[in-house]
Amino acid sequence: MPALTASTSAPLRWPGDWFSSSRGRDLRLHPAKRRLIMALGSIAAVLPSGPARRPVMLMALGTFALGTDAFVISGVLSQVGNSLGVSLGMAGLLITAFSAVYAISAPVSAVLTGNMGRKRVMQLALTIFVIANVAAVFAPNYGIMVAARVLAAIGAGLYTPSAAAAAASIAKPEERGRALTMVLGGLTIANAVGVPLGTFIGQAVSWRVTFAVVSVLGLIALFGLTHALGDIPSLGVVSLRDRISAAAIKGVPATLASVGIAICGVFILYTYLAWFVGDVGGLHGTAVSWVYLIFGLTAVVCNFSAGWLIDHIRPARVATLAFIGLVLVHVAFTVTVWTAKGSSAAVYVLCLLVALWGLTSWLFYPAQQKRLVTVAGARAPVVLSLGASSLYAGQALAGVVGGVLVPHGPASVAIAAGVCVLIALAVHLVSSARDRPIPAPVPTEAPAASQTRSSSSSSV
């Protein structure tokens, strides 16, 4: 079996290696430059060391491009619809197409490419992804744009699990957590930085430029991984039958259902967020990108906080609190539409609610993942892949539901989002009650004593 290492044909240079050297420490620098070096050194400290560092960063660039591509269309949905001559609801179906194809194609692609090396799979995935986004840039009509989104979803569903597996393979055993966090963190950073920036570009210039930038990022990741990463053998194939049977494990169906329904609620509003804040608060153009920035930054805080919370509080309880928080936020959105729409205070209230929404929107997902890992045991990787499919299925349904409700006004969208999360909460509470272990009865002292006496008398 070939060694699971990155390509070492050329020495890898990274500033973090120099920062830790005696020359880097002893050099007399201006205080501002020294602070910059210390900051970059801190960033280097959270990356895997040695030959794995550069490939992992390139894999993270790939997930950043994929994450930006998946979510940024929400911020330019009106522009896409106007350019292609379709309604806002029809434009929202582009998100449905992407999410539905991702949910279905990810497990199928994993089976079809299971015997391929991970590097080849990532090269194939990024090639598909880049071609899809170039097609989106030049899409002359709605049909071509739908086809481009379908192709992009196939590439994304193929890339993300392969990148996670490859990162864990090339990193040192004690640094695999860093590698996985870096690669999957590309999706989180995309939410915080990529989506607001892409929305700004789309609003200020053109939505086609946004997809062009995403194409360039994917191309950089593709060429970088081609030269920086060595061959990584296949990790084996999990059949579709095994994946389906894993979904029947006790506690898994209800948890997957609660995730899908809650994500549907979150994305009913997120898909049409630019339209929502424009209609309620009068925010249009590049100002919308600030709303996405607020959501993205608070979502990152939520993501990091979730890890600490589920390590200190029972995951089922964390999920319960997250669902309740989301319901309350959606109620507040609805009340804002009814009482403050078009007022001068609406913008400030919306920004506050978006921040609270970001702080709660992704809290339940890692908690439910932890529950899936607990109940699935050795089959946890398979069940977690089903969790990702459930998440994207919820996003797909959200695009349809939101598109139907948009003509009825922003209040109907906020109410539907809250109702979905409320249903998810109900499913979760019923599932948690059933899964809670029943304590075994503690034997009393009297029967034990009588048993001792009877055994003593029988032995006489």
Coordinates of C-alpha atoms in Angstrom, one line a residue, residues 38-302:
M38 CA 2.5 36.5 15.8
A39 CA -1.0 36.5 14.4
L40 CA 0.1 34.5 11.3
G41 CA 2.0 32.2 13.6
S42 CA -1.2 31.6 15.6
I43 CA -3.0 30.7 12.3
A44 CA -0.2 28.3 11.5
A45 CA -0.5 26.6 14.9
V46 CA -4.1 25.4 14.1
L47 CA -3.0 23.8 10.8
P48 CA -1.5 20.4 10.5
S49 CA 2.3 20.4 10.2
G50 CA 4.8 19.0 7.7
P51 CA 3.9 18.0 4.2
A52 CA 0.1 17.7 5.0
R53 CA -0.2 21.5 5.6
R54 CA -0.3 22.7 2.0
P55 CA -2.7 20.0 0.6
V56 CA -5.1 20.5 3.6
M57 CA -5.2 24.3 2.9
L58 CA -6.0 23.6 -0.8
M59 CA -8.8 21.2 0.2
A60 CA -10.2 23.9 2.5
L61 CA -10.1 26.3 -0.4
G62 CA -12.1 23.8 -2.3
T63 CA -14.8 23.5 0.4
F64 CA -14.8 27.3 0.7
A65 CA -15.6 27.6 -3.0
L66 CA -18.3 24.9 -2.8
G67 CA -19.9 26.5 0.3
T68 CA -19.9 29.9 -1.3
D69 CA -21.4 28.5 -4.5
A70 CA -24.1 26.6 -2.5
F71 CA -25.3 29.6 -0.4
V72 CA -24.4 32.8 -2.3
I73 CA -27.2 32.4 -4.8
S74 CA -29.7 33.4 -2.1
G75 CA -28.2 36.9 -2.0
V76 CA -28.5 37.5 -5.7
L77 CA -31.7 35.6 -6.4
S78 CA -33.7 38.6 -7.6
Q79 CA -30.9 39.6 -10.0
V80 CA -30.7 36.0 -11.4
G81 CA -34.5 35.9 -11.8
N82 CA -34.6 39.3 -13.6
S83 CA -31.7 38.4 -15.9
L84 CA -33.2 35.0 -16.9
G85 CA -36.7 36.3 -17.2
V86 CA -38.3 34.2 -14.4
S87 CA -40.1 35.0 -11.1
L88 CA -38.4 35.1 -7.7
G89 CA -40.1 31.8 -6.9
M90 CA -38.8 30.1 -10.0
A91 CA -35.3 31.5 -9.3
G92 CA -35.6 29.9 -5.8
L93 CA -36.1 26.5 -7.4
L94 CA -32.4 26.8 -8.5
I95 CA -31.6 26.2 -4.8
T96 CA -34.0 23.3 -4.7
A97 CA -32.4 21.7 -7.7
F98 CA -28.9 22.0 -6.2
S99 CA -29.9 20.7 -2.8
A100 CA -32.1 17.9 -4.0
V101 CA -29.4 16.6 -6.4
Y102 CA -26.8 16.9 -3.7
A103 CA -28.9 14.9 -1.3
I104 CA -29.5 12.1 -3.8
S105 CA -26.2 12.1 -5.7
A106 CA -23.8 12.2 -2.7
P107 CA -24.5 8.6 -1.4
V108 CA -24.8 7.3 -5.0
S109 CA -21.5 8.9 -6.1
A110 CA -19.8 7.5 -3.0
V111 CA -20.7 4.0 -4.1
L112 CA -19.8 4.5 -7.8
T113 CA -16.3 6.0 -6.9
G114 CA -15.6 3.9 -3.9
N115 CA -12.7 2.1 -5.5
M116 CA -11.1 5.2 -6.9
G117 CA -8.2 6.9 -5.2
R118 CA -9.2 10.0 -3.2
K119 CA -7.0 12.3 -5.2
R120 CA -8.6 11.2 -8.5
V121 CA -12.1 11.6 -7.0
M122 CA -11.3 15.2 -5.8
Q123 CA -9.9 16.1 -9.3
L124 CA -13.0 14.7 -10.9
A125 CA -15.3 16.6 -8.5
L126 CA -13.6 19.9 -8.9
T127 CA -13.5 19.6 -12.7
I128 CA -17.2 19.0 -12.7
F129 CA -17.7 21.9 -10.3
V130 CA -15.6 24.4 -12.3
I131 CA -17.4 23.4 -15.6
A132 CA -20.8 23.9 -13.9
N133 CA -19.9 27.3 -12.7
V134 CA -18.5 28.4 -16.0
A135 CA -21.8 27.3 -17.6
A136 CA -23.6 29.4 -15.0
V137 CA -21.6 32.4 -15.9
F138 CA -22.6 32.2 -19.6
A139 CA -26.1 30.7 -19.0
P140 CA -28.4 32.3 -21.7
N141 CA -31.6 31.0 -20.2
Y142 CA -33.2 29.4 -17.2
G143 CA -32.9 25.8 -18.5
I144 CA -29.2 26.0 -18.9
M145 CA -28.9 27.6 -15.4
V146 CA -30.8 24.7 -13.9
A147 CA -28.5 22.2 -15.6
A148 CA -25.5 24.1 -14.3
R149 CA -26.8 24.0 -10.7
V150 CA -27.5 20.2 -11.0
L151 CA -23.9 19.6 -12.3
A152 CA -22.4 21.8 -9.5
A153 CA -24.4 19.8 -6.9
I154 CA -23.0 16.5 -8.3
G155 CA -19.4 17.9 -8.0
A156 CA -20.0 19.2 -4.5
G157 CA -21.5 16.0 -3.3
L158 CA -18.6 14.1 -4.6
Y159 CA -15.9 16.4 -3.3
T160 CA -16.7 17.1 0.4
P161 CA -16.6 13.6 1.9
S162 CA -13.6 12.7 -0.3
A163 CA -11.7 15.8 1.0
A164 CA -12.5 15.0 4.6
A165 CA -11.3 11.4 4.2
A166 CA -8.1 12.6 2.4
A167 CA -7.3 15.2 5.0
A168 CA -7.6 12.6 7.8
S169 CA -5.4 10.2 5.8
I170 CA -2.4 12.5 5.1
A171 CA -2.3 14.2 8.5
K172 CA -0.4 12.8 11.5
P173 CA -2.7 10.8 13.9
E174 CA -2.4 13.5 16.6
E175 CA -3.3 16.2 14.0
R176 CA -6.2 14.6 12.2
G177 CA -8.7 16.8 14.2
R178 CA -6.9 19.9 12.9
A179 CA -7.0 18.7 9.4
L180 CA -10.7 17.8 9.5
T181 CA -11.6 21.1 11.2
M182 CA -9.7 23.0 8.5
V183 CA -11.3 21.3 5.6
L184 CA -14.8 21.3 6.9
G185 CA -14.3 24.8 8.3
G186 CA -14.1 26.0 4.7
L187 CA -17.9 25.6 4.6
T188 CA -18.3 27.7 7.8
I189 CA -15.9 30.4 6.5
A190 CA -17.8 30.5 3.2
N191 CA -21.0 31.3 5.2
A192 CA -19.2 34.1 7.1
V193 CA -17.0 35.6 4.3
G194 CA -17.7 34.1 1.0
V195 CA -21.5 34.6 0.9
P196 CA -21.4 38.3 2.0
L197 CA -18.6 39.0 -0.4
G198 CA -20.2 37.2 -3.3
T199 CA -23.5 39.0 -2.6
F200 CA -21.7 42.3 -2.6
I201 CA -20.1 41.5 -6.0
G202 CA -23.4 40.3 -7.4
Q203 CA -25.3 43.4 -6.2
A204 CA -22.6 45.8 -7.2
V205 CA -21.5 44.3 -10.5
S206 CA -23.3 41.2 -11.7
W207 CA -24.3 37.8 -10.4
R208 CA -22.4 36.3 -13.3
V209 CA -19.1 37.8 -11.9
T210 CA -19.9 36.1 -8.6
F211 CA -20.0 32.7 -10.2
A212 CA -16.9 33.5 -12.2
V213 CA -15.0 34.2 -9.0
V214 CA -16.2 30.9 -7.6
S215 CA -15.0 29.1 -10.8
V216 CA -11.5 30.7 -10.3
L217 CA -11.4 29.5 -6.7
G218 CA -12.3 26.0 -7.7
L219 CA -9.7 26.0 -10.5
I220 CA -7.0 27.1 -8.1
A221 CA -7.9 24.3 -5.7
L222 CA -7.9 21.8 -8.6
F223 CA -4.4 22.7 -10.0
G224 CA -3.0 23.1 -6.5
L225 CA -4.1 19.6 -5.4
T226 CA -2.9 18.1 -8.6
H227 CA 0.6 19.2 -7.8
A228 CA 0.7 19.1 -4.0
L229 CA -1.1 15.9 -3.2
G230 CA 0.2 12.3 -3.7
D231 CA -2.0 9.3 -4.5
I232 CA -4.3 8.2 -1.7
P233 CA -5.9 4.7 -2.1
S234 CA -9.6 4.0 -1.8
L235 CA -11.0 3.5 1.7
G236 CA -13.5 0.9 0.4
V237 CA -17.1 0.9 -0.7
V238 CA -20.2 1.0 1.5
S239 CA -23.1 -0.4 -0.6
L240 CA -26.5 1.4 -0.9
R241 CA -28.1 -1.5 0.9
D242 CA -25.9 -1.0 3.9
R243 CA -26.6 2.7 3.8
I244 CA -30.4 2.1 3.8
S245 CA -30.2 -0.5 6.6
A246 CA -28.3 2.0 8.7
A247 CA -31.2 4.4 8.4
A248 CA -33.4 1.9 10.3
I249 CA -31.3 1.9 13.5
K250 CA -33.4 2.9 16.5
G251 CA -33.4 6.6 17.0
V252 CA -31.9 7.4 13.6
P253 CA -35.1 8.0 11.5
A254 CA -36.6 10.5 14.0
T255 CA -33.3 12.3 14.3
L256 CA -32.8 12.6 10.6
A257 CA -36.4 13.8 10.2
S258 CA -36.0 16.5 12.8
V259 CA -32.8 17.7 11.1
G260 CA -34.4 17.8 7.6
I261 CA -37.6 19.6 8.9
A262 CA -35.7 22.1 10.9
I263 CA -33.3 22.9 8.1
C264 CA -36.3 23.3 5.8
G265 CA -37.6 26.0 8.3
V266 CA -34.2 27.8 8.4
F267 CA -33.8 27.8 4.7
I268 CA -37.4 28.9 3.9
L269 CA -36.3 32.3 5.2
Y270 CA -32.6 32.1 4.3
T271 CA -33.3 31.3 0.6
Y272 CA -35.4 34.5 0.3
L273 CA -33.5 36.6 2.9
A274 CA -32.5 39.3 0.4
W275 CA -36.1 39.7 -0.7
F276 CA -37.3 39.6 2.9
V277 CA -35.1 42.4 4.3
G278 CA -35.8 44.4 1.2
D279 CA -39.5 44.2 1.6
V280 CA -39.6 44.6 5.4
G281 CA -36.7 46.9 6.0
G282 CA -36.1 48.6 2.7
L283 CA -32.6 47.2 2.3
H284 CA -31.5 46.8 -1.3
G285 CA -28.3 46.6 -3.4
T286 CA -25.0 46.2 -1.6
A287 CA -26.6 46.9 1.8
V288 CA -28.0 43.4 1.7
S289 CA -24.4 42.0 1.9
W290 CA -24.1 43.4 5.4
V291 CA -27.1 41.3 6.5
Y292 CA -25.4 38.2 5.2
L293 CA -22.2 39.2 7.0
I294 CA -24.1 39.5 10.3
F295 CA -25.7 36.1 9.8
G296 CA -22.4 34.5 8.7
L297 CA -20.3 35.8 11.6
T298 CA -22.9 34.9 14.2
A299 CA -23.3 31.4 12.6
V300 CA -19.5 30.9 13.0
V301 CA -19.8 31.8 16.7
C302 CA -22.7 29.4 16.9

